C-alpha cells in the first residue's frame, strides 16, 4: 500500500481516505479530506493558504532542508523483500523519527528566540500609551502603582524618603 | 505538446492500485496551473436519460445522449453501460447521427467510490462506444480511464487507453 501526499496540504493520504480528481490530461490531484478538496475547487493556491505545508515551508515556519527528509521519498521500483532489511528499516524509522522531531523542536526554538522580549517590549509600550484609558491621569498622579516598573523605582525611592520622615 | 509528452513519461511509474505519484513535485511546478474552469460547469450528478456525453474514441461520434442506462436501471455511474443516441458525428465515421448505440461510461464528473473507500472524480462525462458484446467500436481511446473497468470486464478499453487513473 502506498501512502500518498495530499496535493493541497501535503499531509499523508492513507488508503481509503479522501478523494482524487483526475484532470483530462491525466494529472491526478489527491486530497486527504473534503476540506482540501473544497479549497482546491475554490481555486485557492496552497502557497497562499496559511495552514498548508507549502505555505509554512515557503515562509520559513517549518524546517525545509534536513537529511531526515531524504528517507521519505517516492520510489517507483518496488524493493525486493528481505527479512533482515525490513527489520532494520523498522528500527531505523523510529530512530529517524526521533531525530527529526528533535531537530524540528530545535528549529522552532530558534525561530521563537527573542519572542518573549519582543512581547514584553510591546506590552510596555501599550501600557505607557494606553494607561489613561484605564485610570484617569489625576488618579495616577496620586497613586502610581499602575505605571511602568521604571517609574516604580522612583516611587520606592519616595517611599523610603517618606519612611525616613516618619521616623 | 510538451505536457502530453511529460504525462506519457510519468505514466511509466503508475500502478493499478491507484498508487500514482506526483504531489510534492506537483506542488512546486503546477500550483499556478489549477484545473481548468471546464469541470466546474459540468453537472456532477448521475448519468441518466437525456445526459449528453462526450465520445472519447475514434468511432466517429462526437457526442451522444443517454437514452437508457442498462440493466433496467434509472441511472448509470462510472463504468456502467448505457444505450445512447448519437447526436453529433463525423461524416466519415463508423457511426451516423441518430444511430442508437451502446456505450461504456469511462469518465464521470460525479465522484465514484473505490473499493478501498476513497473516491475518484473526473473532469467531464465521457463514453466509449461498444457493440452489444461489449467490444469497442473504435480502435483508440483518448484521455484517462479508471481501472475499475477491469472489474466491469472491459479490459479491451483499458488496453486501448492512453492513461490509467
mmCIF file of C-alpha atoms in Angstrom:
data_model
loop_
_atom_site.group_PDB
_atom_site.id
_atom_site.type_symbol
_atom_site.label_atom_id
_atom_site.label_comp_id
_atom_site.label_asym_id
_atom_site.label_seq_id
_atom_site.Cartn_x
_atom_site.Cartn_y
_atom_site.Cartn_z
ATOM 1 C CA UNK A 1 0.000 0.000 0.000
ATOM 2 C CA UNK A 2 1.295 3.370 -0.939
ATOM 3 C CA UNK A 3 0.848 6.409 1.280
ATOM 4 C CA UNK A 4 0.284 9.398 -0.938
ATOM 5 C CA UNK A 5 0.626 13.078 -0.146
ATOM 6 C CA UNK A 6 -2.319 15.436 -0.309
ATOM 7 C CA UNK A 7 -1.989 17.882 -3.195
ATOM 8 C CA UNK A 8 -3.249 20.783 -1.123
ATOM 9 C CA UNK A 9 -1.906 20.421 2.386
ATOM 10 C CA UNK A 10 0.868 17.823 1.792
ATOM 11 C CA UNK A 11 -0.328 15.595 4.594
ATOM 12 C CA UNK A 12 -0.315 11.833 4.180
ATOM 13 C CA UNK A 13 -3.321 10.270 2.445
ATOM 14 C CA UNK A 14 -3.902 6.840 3.945
ATOM 15 C CA UNK A 15 -5.575 4.110 1.871
ATOM 16 C CA UNK A 16 -9.328 4.512 1.712
ATOM 17 C CA UNK A 17 -9.264 8.162 2.663
ATOM 18 C CA UNK A 18 -10.017 11.266 0.687
ATOM 19 C CA UNK A 19 -10.912 11.854 -2.925
ATOM 20 C CA UNK A 20 -8.899 12.116 -6.079
ATOM 21 C CA UNK A 21 -9.624 14.296 -9.046
ATOM 22 C CA UNK A 22 -8.349 13.196 -12.443
ATOM 23 C CA UNK A 23 -7.938 16.034 -14.891
ATOM 24 C CA UNK A 24 -8.392 15.355 -18.588
ATOM 25 C CA UNK A 25 -4.642 15.465 -19.167
ATOM 26 C CA UNK A 26 -4.445 12.531 -16.699
ATOM 27 C CA UNK A 27 -2.863 14.555 -13.902
ATOM 28 C CA UNK A 28 -4.122 13.218 -10.582
ATOM 29 C CA UNK A 29 -4.884 15.545 -7.673
ATOM 30 C CA UNK A 30 -5.219 13.700 -4.393
ATOM 31 C CA UNK A 31 -6.868 15.236 -1.385
ATOM 32 C CA UNK A 32 -6.741 13.976 2.182
ATOM 33 C CA UNK A 33 -10.191 15.298 3.171
ATOM 34 C CA UNK A 34 -13.072 17.359 1.908
ATOM 35 C CA UNK A 35 -11.511 20.499 3.355
ATOM 36 C CA UNK A 36 -8.593 20.254 0.934
ATOM 37 C CA UNK A 37 -10.865 19.257 -1.951
ATOM 38 C CA UNK A 38 -13.139 22.240 -1.374
ATOM 39 C CA UNK A 39 -10.202 24.605 -1.193
ATOM 40 C CA UNK A 40 -8.986 23.220 -4.500
ATOM 41 C CA UNK A 41 -12.403 23.728 -6.054
ATOM 42 C CA UNK A 42 -12.299 27.320 -4.855
ATOM 43 C CA UNK A 43 -9.049 27.579 -6.875
ATOM 44 C CA UNK A 44 -7.017 28.553 -3.848
ATOM 45 C CA UNK A 45 -3.279 28.464 -4.097
ATOM 46 C CA UNK A 46 -1.839 26.245 -1.334
ATOM 47 C CA UNK A 47 1.137 28.577 -1.086
ATOM 48 C CA UNK A 48 -1.150 31.377 -0.003
ATOM 49 C CA UNK A 49 -3.248 29.407 2.494
ATOM 50 C CA UNK A 50 -1.669 29.609 5.910
ATOM 51 C CA UNK A 51 -2.408 26.140 7.265
ATOM 52 C CA UNK A 52 -0.806 24.200 4.394
ATOM 53 C CA UNK A 53 2.652 22.722 4.455
ATOM 54 C CA UNK A 54 3.511 24.630 1.272
ATOM 55 C CA UNK A 55 2.849 27.955 2.979
ATOM 56 C CA UNK A 56 4.774 27.015 6.091
ATOM 57 C CA UNK A 57 7.770 25.876 4.092
ATOM 58 C CA UNK A 58 7.712 28.948 1.880
ATOM 59 C CA UNK A 59 7.600 31.330 4.821
ATOM 60 C CA UNK A 60 10.275 29.656 6.908
ATOM 61 C CA UNK A 61 7.856 28.364 9.534
ATOM 62 C CA UNK A 62 8.966 24.754 9.177
ATOM 63 C CA UNK A 63 12.287 23.081 8.742
ATOM 64 C CA UNK A 64 12.852 22.697 4.997
ATOM 65 C CA UNK A 65 16.282 21.277 4.426
ATOM 66 C CA UNK A 66 17.180 18.310 6.511
ATOM 67 C CA UNK A 67 18.788 14.958 5.917
ATOM 68 C CA UNK A 68 15.881 13.217 7.667
ATOM 69 C CA UNK A 69 13.587 14.195 4.793
ATOM 70 C CA UNK A 70 15.742 12.284 2.352
ATOM 71 C CA UNK A 71 14.470 8.933 3.632
ATOM 72 C CA UNK A 72 10.848 9.588 2.758
ATOM 73 C CA UNK A 73 10.502 9.722 -0.987
ATOM 74 C CA UNK A 74 8.674 8.135 -3.856
ATOM 75 C CA UNK A 75 10.260 5.014 -5.234
ATOM 76 C CA UNK A 76 8.960 3.605 -8.469
ATOM 77 C CA UNK A 77 10.773 0.313 -8.205
ATOM 78 C CA UNK A 78 9.386 -1.984 -5.516
ATOM 79 C CA UNK A 79 12.008 -3.210 -3.086
ATOM 80 C CA UNK A 80 12.686 -6.937 -3.081
ATOM 81 C CA UNK A 81 11.561 -8.358 0.259
ATOM 82 C CA UNK A 82 14.363 -9.129 2.630
ATOM 83 C CA UNK A 83 13.545 -10.056 6.216
ATOM 84 C CA UNK A 84 16.669 -8.525 7.720
ATOM 85 C CA UNK A 85 16.284 -5.372 5.707
ATOM 86 C CA UNK A 86 12.663 -4.976 6.762
ATOM 87 C CA UNK A 87 13.625 -5.459 10.402
ATOM 88 C CA UNK A 88 16.410 -2.898 10.222
ATOM 89 C CA UNK A 89 14.166 -0.458 8.398
ATOM 90 C CA UNK A 90 11.544 -0.679 11.104
ATOM 91 C CA UNK A 91 14.202 0.031 13.701
ATOM 92 C CA UNK A 92 15.618 2.895 11.683
ATOM 93 C CA UNK A 93 12.208 4.514 11.175
ATOM 94 C CA UNK A 94 11.831 5.005 14.925
ATOM 95 C CA UNK A 95 15.298 6.420 15.272
ATOM 96 C CA UNK A 96 14.964 8.767 12.321
ATOM 97 C CA UNK A 97 11.629 9.941 13.589
ATOM 98 C CA UNK A 98 13.122 10.780 16.942
ATOM 99 C CA UNK A 99 15.932 12.737 15.336
ATOM 100 C CA UNK A 100 13.514 14.579 13.091
ATOM 101 C CA UNK A 101 11.281 15.589 15.982
ATOM 102 C CA UNK A 102 14.266 16.815 17.961
ATOM 103 C CA UNK A 103 15.511 18.854 15.036
ATOM 104 C CA UNK A 104 12.098 20.334 14.435
ATOM 105 C CA UNK A 105 11.903 21.329 18.079
ATOM 106 C CA UNK A 106 15.275 22.986 17.806
ATOM 107 C CA UNK A 107 14.162 24.807 14.675
ATOM 108 C CA UNK A 108 11.044 26.023 16.443
ATOM 109 C CA UNK A 109 13.065 27.156 19.442
ATOM 110 C CA UNK A 110 15.433 29.116 17.234
ATOM 111 C CA UNK A 111 12.522 30.652 15.385
ATOM 112 C CA UNK A 112 10.843 31.697 18.614
ATOM 113 C CA UNK A 113 14.043 33.204 20.018
ATOM 114 C CA UNK A 114 13.513 36.751 21.206
ATOM 115 C CA UNK A 115 9.746 36.436 21.076
ATOM 116 C CA UNK A 116 9.243 36.948 24.805
ATOM 117 C CA UNK A 117 11.422 40.057 24.927
ATOM 118 C CA UNK A 118 9.555 41.459 21.948
ATOM 119 C CA UNK A 119 6.190 40.764 23.540
ATOM 120 C CA UNK A 120 7.215 42.406 26.802
ATOM 121 C CA UNK A 121 8.516 45.443 24.974
ATOM 122 C CA UNK A 122 5.265 45.779 23.080
ATOM 123 C CA UNK A 123 3.237 45.336 26.259
ATOM 124 C CA UNK A 124 5.281 48.047 27.973
ATOM 125 C CA UNK A 125 4.645 50.450 25.115
ATOM 126 C CA UNK A 126 0.952 49.661 25.190
ATOM 127 C CA UNK A 127 0.797 50.259 28.912
ATOM 128 C CA UNK A 128 2.569 53.565 28.630
ATOM 129 C CA UNK A 129 0.389 54.785 25.803
ATOM 130 C CA UNK A 130 -2.952 53.465 26.970
ATOM 131 C CA UNK A 131 -2.900 53.671 30.749
ATOM 132 C CA UNK A 132 -5.041 56.832 30.741
ATOM 133 C CA UNK A 133 -7.901 54.785 29.325
ATOM 134 C CA UNK A 134 -7.915 52.561 32.418
ATOM 135 C CA UNK A 135 -7.099 55.108 35.099
ATOM 136 C CA UNK A 136 -7.639 58.830 34.976
ATOM 137 C CA UNK A 137 -4.369 60.823 34.914
ATOM 138 C CA UNK A 138 -5.347 62.664 38.089
ATOM 139 C CA UNK A 139 -5.776 59.388 39.974
ATOM 140 C CA UNK A 140 -2.462 58.145 38.588
ATOM 141 C CA UNK A 141 -0.713 61.224 39.889
ATOM 142 C CA UNK A 142 -1.802 60.286 43.423
ATOM 143 C CA UNK A 143 -1.269 56.529 43.254
ATOM 144 C CA UNK A 144 1.363 55.406 40.770
ATOM 145 C CA UNK A 145 1.075 51.683 41.383
ATOM 146 C CA UNK A 146 -0.262 51.080 37.867
ATOM 147 C CA UNK A 147 2.569 52.728 35.940
ATOM 148 C CA UNK A 148 5.671 51.143 34.491
ATOM 149 C CA UNK A 149 8.352 49.400 36.553
ATOM 150 C CA UNK A 150 10.771 52.175 35.563
ATOM 151 C CA UNK A 151 8.678 54.748 37.331
ATOM 152 C CA UNK A 152 8.016 52.313 40.162
ATOM 153 C CA UNK A 153 11.666 52.590 41.188
ATOM 154 C CA UNK A 154 11.162 56.283 41.714
ATOM 155 C CA UNK A 155 8.088 55.548 43.816
ATOM 156 C CA UNK A 156 10.129 53.238 46.017
ATOM 157 C CA UNK A 157 12.711 55.971 46.481
ATOM 158 C CA UNK A 158 9.965 58.376 47.513
ATOM 159 C CA UNK A 159 8.530 55.797 49.883
ATOM 160 C CA UNK A 160 11.885 55.481 51.591
ATOM 161 C CA UNK A 161 12.005 59.199 51.994
ATOM 162 C CA UNK A 162 8.538 59.124 53.493
ATOM 163 C CA UNK A 163 9.547 56.454 55.945
ATOM 164 C CA UNK A 164 12.558 58.474 56.940
ATOM 165 C CA UNK A 165 10.346 61.430 57.617
ATOM 166 C CA UNK A 166 8.065 59.383 59.797
ATOM 167 C CA UNK A 167 10.912 58.271 61.927
ATOM 168 C CA UNK B 1 2.675 19.038 -26.826
ATOM 169 C CA UNK B 2 5.264 19.140 -24.101
ATOM 170 C CA UNK B 3 2.600 18.487 -21.491
ATOM 171 C CA UNK B 4 1.346 15.396 -23.248
ATOM 172 C CA UNK B 5 4.886 14.137 -23.580
ATOM 173 C CA UNK B 6 5.509 14.697 -19.891
ATOM 174 C CA UNK B 7 2.360 12.859 -18.945
ATOM 175 C CA UNK B 8 3.388 9.982 -21.163
ATOM 176 C CA UNK B 9 6.682 9.786 -19.319
ATOM 177 C CA UNK B 10 5.048 9.861 -15.927
ATOM 178 C CA UNK B 11 2.803 7.028 -16.966
ATOM 179 C CA UNK B 12 5.691 4.639 -16.550
ATOM 180 C CA UNK B 13 5.531 4.810 -12.774
ATOM 181 C CA UNK B 14 1.810 4.210 -12.434
ATOM 182 C CA UNK B 15 0.378 1.077 -10.971
ATOM 183 C CA UNK B 16 -3.166 -0.154 -10.928
ATOM 184 C CA UNK B 17 -3.556 0.230 -7.183
ATOM 185 C CA UNK B 18 -4.127 3.906 -7.559
ATOM 186 C CA UNK B 19 -0.654 4.493 -6.289
ATOM 187 C CA UNK B 20 0.024 7.184 -8.812
ATOM 188 C CA UNK B 21 2.632 9.646 -7.909
ATOM 189 C CA UNK B 22 3.369 13.395 -8.314
ATOM 190 C CA UNK B 23 2.338 15.524 -5.328
ATOM 191 C CA UNK B 24 5.463 17.029 -3.882
ATOM 192 C CA UNK B 25 6.870 17.833 -7.264
ATOM 193 C CA UNK B 26 3.386 18.811 -8.377
ATOM 194 C CA UNK B 27 3.262 21.495 -5.729
ATOM 195 C CA UNK B 28 6.329 23.247 -6.937
ATOM 196 C CA UNK B 29 5.652 23.082 -10.632
ATOM 197 C CA UNK B 30 1.921 23.189 -11.126
ATOM 198 C CA UNK B 31 0.450 25.382 -8.437
ATOM 199 C CA UNK B 32 -0.346 28.081 -10.973
ATOM 200 C CA UNK B 33 -2.000 25.775 -13.457
ATOM 201 C CA UNK B 34 -5.023 24.854 -11.389
ATOM 202 C CA UNK B 35 -7.723 22.776 -13.004
ATOM 203 C CA UNK B 36 -9.417 24.328 -15.970
ATOM 204 C CA UNK B 37 -12.739 26.042 -15.428
ATOM 205 C CA UNK B 38 -14.404 23.385 -17.551
ATOM 206 C CA UNK B 39 -15.167 20.905 -14.781
ATOM 207 C CA UNK B 40 -16.864 23.471 -12.613
ATOM 208 C CA UNK B 41 -19.594 23.948 -15.169
ATOM 209 C CA UNK B 42 -20.014 20.186 -15.594
ATOM 210 C CA UNK B 43 -23.049 18.869 -13.751
ATOM 211 C CA UNK B 44 -21.897 16.448 -11.093
ATOM 212 C CA UNK B 45 -24.868 14.089 -10.966
ATOM 213 C CA UNK B 46 -25.721 10.605 -12.171
ATOM 214 C CA UNK B 47 -25.788 9.836 -15.849
ATOM 215 C CA UNK B 48 -29.449 9.465 -16.669
ATOM 216 C CA UNK B 49 -31.844 9.774 -19.557
ATOM 217 C CA UNK B 50 -31.041 12.864 -21.697
ATOM 218 C CA UNK B 51 -27.496 13.278 -20.315
ATOM 219 C CA UNK B 52 -25.226 14.401 -23.164
ATOM 220 C CA UNK B 53 -21.813 12.779 -23.061
ATOM 221 C CA UNK B 54 -18.582 13.262 -24.932
ATOM 222 C CA UNK B 55 -17.321 10.344 -27.032
ATOM 223 C CA UNK B 56 -13.630 9.720 -26.482
ATOM 224 C CA UNK B 57 -12.790 7.207 -29.189
ATOM 225 C CA UNK B 58 -12.299 7.283 -32.952
ATOM 226 C CA UNK B 59 -15.632 5.676 -33.814
ATOM 227 C CA UNK B 60 -16.706 8.917 -35.479
ATOM 228 C CA UNK B 61 -19.324 10.052 -32.984
ATOM 229 C CA UNK B 62 -18.644 13.282 -31.127
ATOM 230 C CA UNK B 63 -21.458 13.476 -28.604
ATOM 231 C CA UNK B 64 -24.155 11.026 -27.600
ATOM 232 C CA UNK B 65 -27.255 11.403 -25.470
ATOM 233 C CA UNK B 66 -28.097 8.742 -22.912
ATOM 234 C CA UNK B 67 -31.497 7.250 -23.593
ATOM 235 C CA UNK B 68 -31.406 4.293 -21.205
ATOM 236 C CA UNK B 69 -28.958 3.033 -18.589
ATOM 237 C CA UNK B 70 -28.692 -0.726 -18.976
ATOM 238 C CA UNK B 71 -29.719 -3.417 -16.502
ATOM 239 C CA UNK B 72 -33.136 -1.769 -16.241
ATOM 240 C CA UNK B 73 -31.841 0.972 -14.016
ATOM 241 C CA UNK B 74 -32.690 4.641 -13.846
ATOM 242 C CA UNK B 75 -29.129 5.932 -13.558
ATOM 243 C CA UNK B 76 -25.619 5.000 -14.633
ATOM 244 C CA UNK B 77 -22.291 5.736 -12.977
ATOM 245 C CA UNK B 78 -18.633 5.299 -13.777
ATOM 246 C CA UNK B 79 -18.063 2.033 -15.638
ATOM 247 C CA UNK B 80 -21.731 1.338 -16.375
ATOM 248 C CA UNK B 81 -23.098 0.618 -19.838
ATOM 249 C CA UNK B 82 -25.791 2.817 -21.338
ATOM 250 C CA UNK B 83 -27.845 2.927 -24.500
ATOM 251 C CA UNK B 84 -27.325 6.220 -26.290
ATOM 252 C CA UNK B 85 -28.373 8.100 -29.366
ATOM 253 C CA UNK B 86 -25.647 9.707 -31.486
ATOM 254 C CA UNK B 87 -26.207 13.464 -31.510
ATOM 255 C CA UNK B 88 -23.114 14.658 -33.366
ATOM 256 C CA UNK B 89 -20.935 12.590 -35.645
ATOM 257 C CA UNK B 90 -18.115 12.992 -38.160
ATOM 258 C CA UNK B 91 -19.340 12.447 -41.719
ATOM 259 C CA UNK B 92 -16.590 9.884 -42.314
ATOM 260 C CA UNK B 93 -17.053 7.907 -39.124
ATOM 261 C CA UNK B 94 -18.303 4.391 -38.500
ATOM 262 C CA UNK B 95 -21.464 5.592 -36.775
ATOM 263 C CA UNK B 96 -24.013 8.044 -38.105
ATOM 264 C CA UNK B 97 -26.064 10.740 -36.438
ATOM 265 C CA UNK B 98 -29.295 9.398 -34.988
ATOM 266 C CA UNK B 99 -27.966 5.859 -34.605
ATOM 267 C CA UNK B 100 -28.712 4.032 -31.341
ATOM 268 C CA UNK B 101 -25.541 2.626 -29.794
ATOM 269 C CA UNK B 102 -24.295 1.018 -26.601
ATOM 270 C CA UNK B 103 -21.616 2.897 -24.692
ATOM 271 C CA UNK B 104 -19.494 2.485 -21.543
ATOM 272 C CA UNK B 105 -19.075 5.463 -19.200
ATOM 273 C CA UNK B 106 -15.309 5.863 -18.848
ATOM 274 C CA UNK B 107 -15.258 9.248 -17.102
ATOM 275 C CA UNK B 108 -17.854 10.768 -14.811
ATOM 276 C CA UNK B 109 -17.808 14.150 -13.116
ATOM 277 C CA UNK B 110 -19.727 12.687 -10.210
ATOM 278 C CA UNK B 111 -17.483 11.095 -7.618
ATOM 279 C CA UNK B 112 -17.384 7.315 -7.577
ATOM 280 C CA UNK B 113 -16.418 5.256 -4.560
ATOM 281 C CA UNK B 114 -13.481 2.947 -4.989
ATOM 282 C CA UNK B 115 -13.101 -0.434 -3.378
ATOM 283 C CA UNK B 116 -10.730 0.890 -0.752
ATOM 284 C CA UNK B 117 -13.231 3.548 0.333
ATOM 285 C CA UNK B 118 -11.625 6.529 -1.352
ATOM 286 C CA UNK B 119 -13.303 8.358 -4.194
ATOM 287 C CA UNK B 120 -12.427 9.360 -7.734
ATOM 288 C CA UNK B 121 -13.815 12.162 -9.834
ATOM 289 C CA UNK B 122 -13.119 13.279 -13.407
ATOM 290 C CA UNK B 123 -13.269 16.464 -15.428
ATOM 291 C CA UNK B 124 -16.175 15.527 -17.693
ATOM 292 C CA UNK B 125 -18.698 12.862 -18.626
ATOM 293 C CA UNK B 126 -17.273 10.695 -21.389
ATOM 294 C CA UNK B 127 -18.134 7.382 -23.035
ATOM 295 C CA UNK B 128 -16.580 4.826 -25.352
ATOM 296 C CA UNK B 129 -18.903 3.236 -27.892
ATOM 297 C CA UNK B 130 -19.166 -0.553 -27.743
ATOM 298 C CA UNK B 131 -21.236 -3.175 -29.521
ATOM 299 C CA UNK B 132 -23.718 -5.377 -27.741
ATOM 300 C CA UNK B 133 -20.999 -7.882 -26.867
ATOM 301 C CA UNK B 134 -19.000 -5.138 -25.158
ATOM 302 C CA UNK B 135 -16.222 -4.820 -27.741
ATOM 303 C CA UNK B 136 -15.198 -1.221 -28.520
ATOM 304 C CA UNK B 137 -16.293 0.174 -31.894
ATOM 305 C CA UNK B 138 -13.263 2.439 -32.268
ATOM 306 C CA UNK B 139 -9.614 1.479 -32.206
ATOM 307 C CA UNK B 140 -8.341 4.224 -29.910
ATOM 308 C CA UNK B 141 -9.411 5.685 -26.551
ATOM 309 C CA UNK B 142 -8.386 9.205 -25.571
ATOM 310 C CA UNK B 143 -7.671 10.557 -22.130
ATOM 311 C CA UNK B 144 -7.564 8.836 -18.743
ATOM 312 C CA UNK B 145 -9.850 5.904 -17.885
ATOM 313 C CA UNK B 146 -10.372 4.347 -14.443
ATOM 314 C CA UNK B 147 -9.014 0.916 -13.564
ATOM 315 C CA UNK B 148 -12.491 -0.056 -12.340
ATOM 316 C CA UNK B 149 -13.276 -1.001 -15.962
ATOM 317 C CA UNK B 150 -11.338 -4.210 -15.373
ATOM 318 C CA UNK B 151 -13.914 -5.240 -12.813
ATOM 319 C CA UNK B 152 -16.638 -4.489 -15.311
ATOM 320 C CA UNK B 153 -14.979 -6.817 -17.851
ATOM 321 C CA UNK B 154 -13.942 -4.036 -20.208
ATOM 322 C CA UNK B 155 -10.267 -4.951 -20.410
ATOM 323 C CA UNK B 156 -10.187 -4.154 -24.136
ATOM 324 C CA UNK B 157 -10.974 -0.491 -23.385
ATOM 325 C CA UNK B 158 -8.218 -0.468 -20.781
ATOM 326 C CA UNK B 159 -5.667 -1.787 -23.246
ATOM 327 C CA UNK B 160 -6.586 0.899 -25.768
ATOM 328 C CA UNK B 161 -6.455 3.694 -23.178
ATOM 329 C CA UNK B 162 -3.702 6.294 -23.044
ATOM 330 C CA UNK B 163 -3.718 6.779 -19.291
ATOM 331 C CA UNK B 164 -4.935 4.860 -16.286
ATOM 332 C CA UNK B 165 -6.350 6.582 -13.252
#
